[in-house]
Amino acid sequence: MNQLRKVLIGVILLLAISACAQKKVESGYVFISGEEWRDTDGVHINAHGGGILHHEGIYYWFGEHKIEGQDGNRAQVGVHCYSSQDLYNWKDEGIALSVMPEGSDSDIEKGSIIERPKVIYNEKTKKFVMWFHLELKGVKYSSALSGIATSDRVTGPYTYLKSVRPNAGHWPLNYPDSLKIKPVNVEGAVFTGGSISSPTHELNLIKRDLDKGQMARDMTLFRDDDGKVYHIYSSEENSTLHIALLDEEYTNHTGEYIRIFADRFMEAPAMFKKDGKYYLIMSGCTGWAPNAARSAVADSIFGEWKELPNPCIGEGADTTFESQSTFVLQVAGTDKYIYLGDRWRPENPIEGTYVWLPIHFTDNGFTIEWKDRWSLDDPN
Ligand code: GAL
């Protein structure tokens, strides 16, 4: 009898322990895309269009802080930062870059547009460098600027340095001489943000913007193994992507850049590298509405780039599972890569959610499949 009791108590204890373990996995150690994702204070994470920096064993997630209502699509607060050791649980580190007060006449005045912030660390200058897509207040998306801010501390506060149109005065490395002498031909051209009335080589947008610098909207940063950092942005009225090398401080362009996928209207670029190959994931150009992702591969960052098919497979693939790419994270010390995307909610931006899915490499490229819930410990 005593024996039976002991066995029973043992079984009950085991069940209780496994229930607890299960609960822990359910709540804190899985990625669940497209739903509310609470930080360690229980508040939905507010870091949209974000990117992640891994620094001294900690991940830092920087993204657009959104507020309620239509005005929430413009910068009302700034760039929000969160930290995590495990990628599941995120601690609110506050606002890393704050907008300037209304009427301050600053480029990053409240009501400007600050999108897709990305941060990298410069080992030489010991500064954290943030780049973001900046549109000055009141001019919608016409400024097409890149903003730069730096900080001595990863979580900020970041100090706004300047905004630029990239590569003023420089031709792309792969721009044909025939176009350099061809006149600009934009008279009567129509730009909608998602289309142009004639192909770029006819309009010669590079030449149009040569003196003041090229347009730069959706963007990302990529740090290569040799410490070189590249700014990748949608340019030429969103029609064409540019890959531009930054200087050693990571705060200026060098004038060395290439254009890729002319007239393909790629946005939301995210670059990553695996086994010596460079990959890009991007979206098409349909504003806040999701569309089918694009992907590309290259042996060298300055090309040739080869476009690959939509990497998403299965149900939802035609809308990237209702998301738009913002970053690809290599999990530190592993060869696991995570796709990070946004489910935008333009009518109430603060409700936007995040889609995080594992990337699976194939012989020719990579694929992404929907998972209701998953963890880094799942078998591949
Ligand atoms: C998207 C872009 C977003 C934002 C939005 C505005 O295409 O990726 O970052 O700019 O358009 O409509």
CSV table of C-alpha atoms and ligand atoms in Angstrom, one decimal:
chain,number,residue,atom,x,y,z
A,1,MET,CA,0.0,0.0,0.0
A,2,ASN,CA,2.8,2.3,1.0
A,3,GLN,CA,4.6,1.4,-2.2
A,4,LEU,CA,1.5,2.2,-4.3
A,5,ARG,CA,1.1,5.6,-2.6
A,6,LYS,CA,4.7,6.4,-3.4
A,7,VAL,CA,4.3,5.5,-7.0
A,8,LEU,CA,1.1,7.5,-7.2
A,9,ILE,CA,2.7,10.6,-5.7
A,10,GLY,CA,5.7,10.2,-8.0
A,11,VAL,CA,3.4,10.0,-11.1
A,12,ILE,CA,1.4,13.1,-9.9
A,13,LEU,CA,4.7,15.0,-9.3
A,14,LEU,CA,6.0,14.1,-12.8
A,15,LEU,CA,2.7,15.2,-14.4
A,16,ALA,CA,2.9,18.5,-12.5
A,17,ILE,CA,6.5,19.1,-13.5
A,18,SER,CA,5.8,18.3,-17.2
A,19,ALA,CA,2.7,20.5,-17.2
A,20,CYS,CA,4.9,23.4,-15.9
A,21,ALA,CA,7.6,22.8,-18.5
A,22,GLN,CA,4.9,22.7,-21.2
A,23,LYS,CA,3.4,25.9,-19.9
A,24,LYS,CA,6.9,27.6,-20.0
A,25,VAL,CA,7.3,26.5,-23.6
A,26,GLU,CA,3.8,27.6,-24.6
A,27,SER,CA,4.1,31.1,-23.1
A,28,GLY,CA,7.7,32.2,-23.3
A,29,TYR,CA,9.7,30.0,-25.7
A,30,VAL,CA,7.9,29.9,-29.0
A,31,PHE,CA,7.5,32.3,-31.9
A,32,ILE,CA,3.8,32.9,-32.7
A,33,SER,CA,3.5,35.1,-35.8
A,34,GLY,CA,0.8,37.7,-36.5
A,35,GLU,CA,-0.5,37.9,-32.9
A,36,GLU,CA,0.0,40.3,-30.0
A,37,TRP,CA,3.6,39.9,-28.8
A,38,ARG,CA,4.0,41.1,-25.2
A,39,ASP,CA,7.3,42.5,-23.8
A,40,THR,CA,8.3,41.6,-20.3
A,41,ASP,CA,6.0,44.3,-18.9
A,42,GLY,CA,3.1,42.7,-20.7
A,43,VAL,CA,2.8,45.5,-23.4
A,44,HIS,CA,2.6,44.6,-27.1
A,45,ILE,CA,6.1,45.2,-28.7
A,46,ASN,CA,6.2,48.5,-30.5
A,47,ALA,CA,9.1,48.2,-33.0
A,48,HIS,CA,7.8,48.1,-36.5
A,49,GLY,CA,9.9,48.0,-39.7
A,50,GLY,CA,12.6,46.9,-37.3
A,51,GLY,CA,16.1,45.4,-37.3
A,52,ILE,CA,18.2,43.5,-34.8
A,53,LEU,CA,21.7,44.1,-33.6
A,54,HIS,CA,23.5,41.4,-31.6
A,55,HIS,CA,26.0,43.0,-29.3
A,56,GLU,CA,27.9,41.4,-26.5
A,57,GLY,CA,25.6,38.5,-26.1
A,58,ILE,CA,22.4,40.5,-26.2
A,59,TYR,CA,19.9,41.1,-29.0
A,60,TYR,CA,18.6,44.6,-29.5
A,61,TRP,CA,15.5,45.2,-31.6
A,62,PHE,CA,15.0,48.7,-33.0
A,63,GLY,CA,11.9,49.7,-34.8
A,64,GLU,CA,9.3,52.4,-35.5
A,65,HIS,CA,7.3,53.4,-32.5
A,66,LYS,CA,3.7,53.6,-33.7
A,67,ILE,CA,0.7,55.2,-32.0
A,68,GLU,CA,-3.0,54.8,-32.4
A,69,GLY,CA,-4.9,56.2,-35.3
A,70,GLN,CA,-3.9,57.4,-38.8
A,71,ASP,CA,-1.3,59.9,-37.4
A,72,GLY,CA,0.5,56.9,-36.0
A,73,ASN,CA,2.0,56.2,-39.4
A,74,ARG,CA,4.1,59.3,-39.0
A,75,ALA,CA,6.8,59.6,-36.4
A,76,GLN,CA,5.2,60.9,-33.2
A,77,VAL,CA,7.6,59.4,-30.7
A,78,GLY,CA,10.7,58.0,-32.3
A,79,VAL,CA,12.6,54.7,-32.6
A,80,HIS,CA,11.9,52.2,-29.9
A,81,CYS,CA,14.5,49.7,-28.6
A,82,TYR,CA,14.0,46.3,-26.8
A,83,SER,CA,16.6,43.8,-25.6
A,84,SER,CA,16.6,40.1,-25.3
A,85,GLN,CA,18.9,37.2,-24.5
A,86,ASP,CA,16.8,34.5,-26.0
A,87,LEU,CA,14.8,36.3,-28.8
A,88,TYR,CA,11.5,35.2,-27.3
A,89,ASN,CA,11.3,37.5,-24.3
A,90,TRP,CA,11.9,41.2,-24.9
A,91,LYS,CA,12.6,44.0,-22.3
A,92,ASP,CA,11.5,47.5,-23.1
A,93,GLU,CA,14.6,49.7,-23.3
A,94,GLY,CA,12.7,52.8,-24.1
A,95,ILE,CA,13.0,55.3,-27.0
A,96,ALA,CA,16.5,55.2,-28.5
A,97,LEU,CA,16.0,58.1,-30.9
A,98,SER,CA,13.3,60.7,-30.0
A,99,VAL,CA,11.6,63.0,-32.4
A,100,MET,CA,12.2,66.7,-31.9
A,101,PRO,CA,9.3,68.9,-30.7
A,102,GLU,CA,6.8,70.3,-33.2
A,103,GLY,CA,8.0,73.7,-34.5
A,104,SER,CA,11.6,72.9,-33.8
A,105,ASP,CA,12.3,72.9,-37.5
A,106,SER,CA,14.4,69.8,-37.1
A,107,ASP,CA,14.5,67.2,-39.9
A,108,ILE,CA,13.2,64.7,-37.3
A,109,GLU,CA,10.5,66.9,-36.0
A,110,LYS,CA,7.3,65.2,-34.6
A,111,GLY,CA,5.2,64.4,-37.6
A,112,SER,CA,8.0,63.6,-40.0
A,113,ILE,CA,8.3,60.0,-41.3
A,114,ILE,CA,10.9,57.8,-39.7
A,115,GLU,CA,10.9,54.3,-41.1
A,116,ARG,CA,12.9,51.0,-41.1
A,117,PRO,CA,15.6,52.0,-38.6
A,118,LYS,CA,18.7,49.8,-38.5
A,119,VAL,CA,21.6,50.0,-36.1
A,120,ILE,CA,25.2,48.7,-36.4
A,121,TYR,CA,28.2,49.0,-34.2
A,122,ASN,CA,31.4,50.5,-35.4
A,123,GLU,CA,34.3,48.8,-33.6
A,124,LYS,CA,36.8,51.6,-34.7
A,125,THR,CA,34.8,54.6,-33.5
A,126,LYS,CA,33.0,52.6,-30.7
A,127,LYS,CA,29.8,54.2,-31.8
A,128,PHE,CA,26.4,52.7,-32.5
A,129,VAL,CA,25.2,54.0,-35.8
A,130,MET,CA,21.5,54.2,-36.8
A,131,TRP,CA,20.3,54.7,-40.3
A,132,PHE,CA,16.6,55.2,-41.2
A,133,HIS,CA,14.4,56.3,-44.1
A,134,LEU,CA,13.4,59.9,-43.4
A,135,GLU,CA,10.7,62.0,-45.0
A,136,LEU,CA,10.5,65.6,-43.8
A,137,LYS,CA,7.3,66.8,-42.2
A,138,GLY,CA,4.4,67.7,-44.5
A,139,VAL,CA,5.8,66.6,-47.8
A,140,LYS,CA,4.5,63.0,-47.8
A,141,TYR,CA,7.1,60.7,-49.3
A,142,SER,CA,8.9,63.2,-51.6
A,143,SER,CA,12.1,63.9,-49.7
A,144,ALA,CA,13.4,60.3,-50.0
A,145,LEU,CA,16.2,60.9,-47.5
A,146,SER,CA,18.4,58.7,-45.3
A,147,GLY,CA,18.7,59.9,-41.7
A,148,ILE,CA,21.8,59.0,-39.6
A,149,ALA,CA,22.1,59.1,-35.8
A,150,THR,CA,24.8,57.9,-33.4
A,151,SER,CA,25.2,56.9,-29.8
A,152,ASP,CA,27.9,55.7,-27.4
A,153,ARG,CA,25.4,53.4,-25.8
A,154,VAL,CA,23.5,50.7,-27.7
A,155,THR,CA,20.1,51.6,-26.2
A,156,GLY,CA,20.7,55.3,-26.8
A,157,PRO,CA,19.9,58.1,-26.5
A,158,TYR,CA,20.9,58.5,-30.2
A,159,THR,CA,21.9,62.0,-31.4
A,160,TYR,CA,20.6,62.9,-34.9
A,161,LEU,CA,23.6,63.8,-37.2
A,162,LYS,CA,22.2,64.6,-40.6
A,163,SER,CA,20.1,63.4,-43.5
A,164,VAL,CA,21.4,62.8,-47.0
A,165,ARG,CA,20.5,61.8,-50.5
A,166,PRO,CA,23.0,59.0,-51.2
A,167,ASN,CA,26.0,59.3,-53.5
A,168,ALA,CA,25.6,62.8,-54.8
A,169,GLY,CA,27.9,63.4,-57.8
A,170,HIS,CA,28.7,59.7,-58.3
A,171,TRP,CA,27.5,57.4,-61.1
A,172,PRO,CA,26.7,53.8,-60.1
A,173,LEU,CA,29.6,51.4,-60.8
A,174,ASN,CA,27.4,49.5,-63.2
A,175,TYR,CA,25.9,52.5,-65.1
A,176,PRO,CA,26.5,52.3,-68.8
A,177,ASP,CA,28.5,55.1,-70.4
A,178,SER,CA,25.8,55.4,-73.0
A,179,LEU,CA,23.3,56.5,-70.3
A,180,LYS,CA,25.8,59.0,-68.8
A,181,ILE,CA,25.7,61.0,-72.0
A,182,LYS,CA,22.1,60.5,-72.7
A,183,PRO,CA,19.8,63.4,-71.7
A,184,VAL,CA,17.4,63.3,-68.8
A,185,ASN,CA,13.9,62.7,-70.2
A,186,VAL,CA,11.4,63.2,-67.4
A,187,GLU,CA,9.1,65.7,-69.0
A,188,GLY,CA,5.6,64.5,-68.5
A,189,ALA,CA,6.7,61.3,-66.7
A,190,VAL,CA,4.3,60.0,-64.1
A,191,PHE,CA,5.5,58.5,-60.8
A,192,THR,CA,3.1,56.8,-58.5
A,193,GLY,CA,5.5,55.3,-56.0
A,194,GLY,CA,4.7,51.8,-57.4
A,195,SER,CA,5.1,52.5,-61.1
A,196,ILE,CA,6.6,54.9,-63.6
A,197,SER,CA,5.4,55.8,-67.0
A,198,SER,CA,8.5,54.7,-68.9
A,199,PRO,CA,11.5,52.5,-68.1
A,200,THR,CA,14.3,54.1,-66.0
A,201,HIS,CA,16.8,53.9,-68.8
A,202,GLU,CA,14.5,56.1,-70.9
A,203,LEU,CA,14.0,58.6,-68.1
A,204,ASN,CA,17.6,58.6,-66.8
A,205,LEU,CA,16.6,59.2,-63.2
A,206,ILE,CA,20.2,58.6,-62.1
A,207,LYS,CA,21.3,61.6,-64.1
A,208,ARG,CA,18.3,63.6,-62.9
A,209,ASP,CA,19.4,63.1,-59.3
A,210,LEU,CA,23.2,63.0,-59.8
A,211,ASP,CA,23.9,66.4,-58.3
A,212,LYS,CA,21.6,66.3,-55.3
A,213,GLY,CA,22.0,62.6,-54.6
A,214,GLN,CA,19.9,59.6,-55.3
A,215,MET,CA,16.4,59.0,-53.8
A,216,ALA,CA,16.4,56.5,-50.9
A,217,ARG,CA,13.3,55.1,-49.3
A,218,ASP,CA,12.8,51.6,-47.9
A,219,MET,CA,16.3,50.5,-46.6
A,220,THR,CA,18.4,48.2,-44.7
A,221,LEU,CA,22.1,47.9,-43.6
A,222,PHE,CA,24.3,44.9,-44.1
A,223,ARG,CA,27.6,44.4,-42.3
A,224,ASP,CA,29.9,42.0,-44.2
A,225,ASP,CA,32.4,39.7,-42.5
A,226,ASP,CA,35.3,42.1,-43.4
A,227,GLY,CA,33.6,44.9,-41.4
A,228,LYS,CA,32.4,46.8,-44.5
A,229,VAL,CA,28.9,48.1,-44.2
A,230,TYR,CA,26.4,48.6,-47.1
A,231,HIS,CA,23.3,50.6,-47.3
A,232,ILE,CA,20.6,49.0,-49.5
A,233,TYR,CA,17.7,51.2,-50.5
A,234,SER,CA,14.9,51.6,-53.0
A,235,SER,CA,15.8,54.4,-55.3
A,236,GLU,CA,14.9,56.0,-58.6
A,237,GLU,CA,11.2,56.5,-57.6
A,238,ASN,CA,11.2,53.0,-56.0
A,239,SER,CA,11.9,51.4,-59.3
A,240,THR,CA,15.4,50.2,-58.6
A,241,LEU,CA,17.5,49.0,-55.7
A,242,HIS,CA,20.9,50.4,-54.9
A,243,ILE,CA,23.6,48.7,-52.9
A,244,ALA,CA,26.0,51.4,-51.6
A,245,LEU,CA,29.2,51.0,-49.6
A,246,LEU,CA,29.5,53.2,-46.5
A,247,ASP,CA,32.8,54.8,-45.3
A,248,GLU,CA,34.8,53.5,-42.3
A,249,GLU,CA,32.7,55.5,-39.8
A,250,TYR,CA,29.5,54.1,-41.2
A,251,THR,CA,28.1,57.6,-41.4
A,252,ASN,CA,28.7,58.5,-45.1
A,253,HIS,CA,28.4,57.0,-48.5
A,254,THR,CA,31.6,56.4,-50.4
A,255,GLY,CA,30.3,57.0,-53.9
A,256,GLU,CA,30.7,53.3,-54.6
A,257,TYR,CA,27.4,51.7,-55.4
A,258,ILE,CA,25.5,49.6,-57.9
A,259,ARG,CA,21.9,49.4,-59.1
A,260,ILE,CA,20.1,46.1,-59.3
A,261,PHE,CA,16.8,44.9,-60.6
A,262,ALA,CA,16.0,48.1,-62.5
A,263,ASP,CA,12.3,48.6,-63.0
A,264,ARG,CA,11.4,45.7,-60.7
A,265,PHE,CA,10.0,48.0,-58.0
A,266,MET,CA,11.5,46.1,-55.0
A,267,GLU,CA,11.0,47.4,-51.5
A,268,ALA,CA,11.6,46.3,-47.9
A,269,PRO,CA,15.1,44.8,-48.6
A,270,ALA,CA,16.8,42.5,-46.1
A,271,MET,CA,20.2,41.1,-46.8
A,272,PHE,CA,22.0,38.1,-45.3
A,273,LYS,CA,25.0,35.9,-46.0
A,274,LYS,CA,25.3,32.1,-45.7
A,275,ASP,CA,28.3,30.0,-46.8
A,276,GLY,CA,29.8,32.9,-48.7
A,277,LYS,CA,26.7,33.6,-50.7
A,278,TYR,CA,24.7,36.9,-50.4
A,279,TYR,CA,21.0,36.7,-50.3
A,280,LEU,CA,18.2,39.3,-50.5
A,281,ILE,CA,14.6,39.1,-49.7
A,282,MET,CA,12.4,42.0,-50.8
A,283,SER,CA,8.7,42.9,-51.4
A,284,GLY,CA,7.0,44.3,-54.4
A,285,CYS,CA,5.7,47.9,-54.1
A,286,THR,CA,2.1,48.0,-52.9
A,287,GLY,CA,2.3,50.4,-49.9
A,288,TRP,CA,1.1,48.9,-46.6
A,289,ALA,CA,-0.7,46.0,-48.4
A,290,PRO,CA,1.3,42.8,-48.5
A,291,ASN,CA,2.4,41.2,-51.7
A,292,ALA,CA,4.5,38.3,-52.9
A,293,ALA,CA,8.1,38.4,-51.7
A,294,ARG,CA,11.1,38.4,-54.1
A,295,SER,CA,14.5,36.8,-53.5
A,296,ALA,CA,17.9,37.0,-55.0
A,297,VAL,CA,21.4,35.6,-54.7
A,298,ALA,CA,24.9,36.7,-55.5
A,299,ASP,CA,28.5,35.4,-55.1
A,300,SER,CA,29.7,38.9,-54.5
A,301,ILE,CA,27.9,41.8,-53.0
A,302,PHE,CA,28.4,44.1,-56.0
A,303,GLY,CA,26.9,41.4,-58.2
A,304,GLU,CA,26.0,39.8,-60.5
A,305,TRP,CA,22.7,39.5,-58.6
A,306,LYS,CA,20.3,36.8,-59.8
A,307,GLU,CA,16.7,37.0,-59.1
A,308,LEU,CA,15.1,33.9,-57.6
A,309,PRO,CA,11.4,33.0,-57.2
A,310,ASN,CA,9.1,33.9,-54.4
A,311,PRO,CA,10.8,32.1,-51.5
A,312,CYS,CA,7.5,31.6,-49.7
A,313,ILE,CA,5.7,28.4,-50.2
A,314,GLY,CA,2.3,27.0,-49.2
A,315,GLU,CA,-0.9,28.8,-48.2
A,316,GLY,CA,-0.3,32.5,-47.8
A,317,ALA,CA,2.8,32.6,-50.0
A,318,ASP,CA,1.3,35.1,-52.4
A,319,THR,CA,1.2,37.7,-49.6
A,320,THR,CA,4.3,36.7,-47.7
A,321,PHE,CA,1.9,35.3,-45.1
A,322,GLU,CA,0.3,38.8,-44.9
A,323,SER,CA,3.7,40.4,-44.1
A,324,GLN,CA,6.4,42.6,-45.6
A,325,SER,CA,10.1,41.8,-45.0
A,326,THR,CA,12.1,44.0,-42.7
A,327,PHE,CA,15.2,42.0,-41.6
A,328,VAL,CA,16.8,38.6,-41.6
A,329,LEU,CA,18.4,37.6,-38.4
A,330,GLN,CA,21.2,35.1,-38.1
A,331,VAL,CA,20.9,33.6,-34.7
A,332,ALA,CA,24.2,34.2,-33.0
A,333,GLY,CA,26.6,31.3,-33.1
A,334,THR,CA,24.3,29.1,-35.3
A,335,ASP,CA,23.5,28.8,-38.9
A,336,LYS,CA,19.8,29.4,-38.2
A,337,TYR,CA,18.3,32.4,-40.0
A,338,ILE,CA,14.9,34.0,-39.2
A,339,TYR,CA,12.7,36.0,-41.5
A,340,LEU,CA,11.3,39.1,-39.8
A,341,GLY,CA,8.3,40.8,-41.4
A,342,ASP,CA,5.6,43.3,-40.5
A,343,ARG,CA,1.9,42.9,-40.7
A,344,TRP,CA,1.1,46.6,-41.0
A,345,ARG,CA,-2.2,48.0,-39.7
A,346,PRO,CA,-2.2,51.4,-41.3
A,347,GLU,CA,-5.6,52.4,-39.9
A,348,ASN,CA,-4.3,51.8,-36.4
A,349,PRO,CA,-0.6,51.3,-36.7
A,350,ILE,CA,0.1,50.4,-33.1
A,351,GLU,CA,-1.8,47.1,-33.6
A,352,GLY,CA,0.7,46.0,-36.3
A,353,THR,CA,2.1,42.6,-35.6
A,354,TYR,CA,5.3,40.7,-36.5
A,355,VAL,CA,5.8,37.6,-38.6
A,356,TRP,CA,8.9,35.6,-37.7
A,357,LEU,CA,9.6,32.4,-39.6
A,358,PRO,CA,12.6,30.1,-40.0
A,359,ILE,CA,14.5,30.3,-43.3
A,360,HIS,CA,15.2,27.0,-45.0
A,361,PHE,CA,18.1,26.8,-47.4
A,362,THR,CA,17.9,24.8,-50.6
A,363,ASP,CA,20.4,24.1,-53.4
A,364,ASN,CA,19.3,27.2,-55.3
A,365,GLY,CA,18.2,29.6,-52.7
A,366,PHE,CA,15.9,29.6,-49.7
A,367,THR,CA,12.3,29.0,-48.7
A,368,ILE,CA,10.0,30.2,-46.0
A,369,GLU,CA,6.9,28.3,-44.8
A,370,TRP,CA,4.2,29.4,-42.4
A,371,LYS,CA,4.3,27.9,-38.9
A,372,ASP,CA,1.6,28.5,-36.4
A,373,ARG,CA,4.2,28.3,-33.6
A,374,TRP,CA,7.8,27.2,-33.6
A,375,SER,CA,11.0,27.4,-31.6
A,376,LEU,CA,14.7,27.5,-32.4
A,377,ASP,CA,14.9,24.0,-30.9
A,378,ASP,CA,12.6,22.5,-33.5
A,379,PRO,CA,14.3,20.0,-35.7
A,380,ASN,CA,15.0,21.5,-39.1
B,1,GAL,C1,5.6,50.4,-47.8
B,1,GAL,C2,7.0,50.5,-47.2
B,1,GAL,C3,6.8,51.0,-45.8
B,1,GAL,C4,6.0,52.4,-45.9
B,1,GAL,C5,4.8,52.2,-46.6
B,1,GAL,C6,4.0,53.5,-46.8
B,1,GAL,O1,5.7,50.0,-49.1
B,1,GAL,O2,7.6,49.3,-47.2
B,1,GAL,O3,8.0,51.1,-45.1
B,1,GAL,O4,6.9,53.3,-46.5
B,1,GAL,O5,5.0,51.7,-47.9
B,1,GAL,O6,2.9,53.4,-47.7
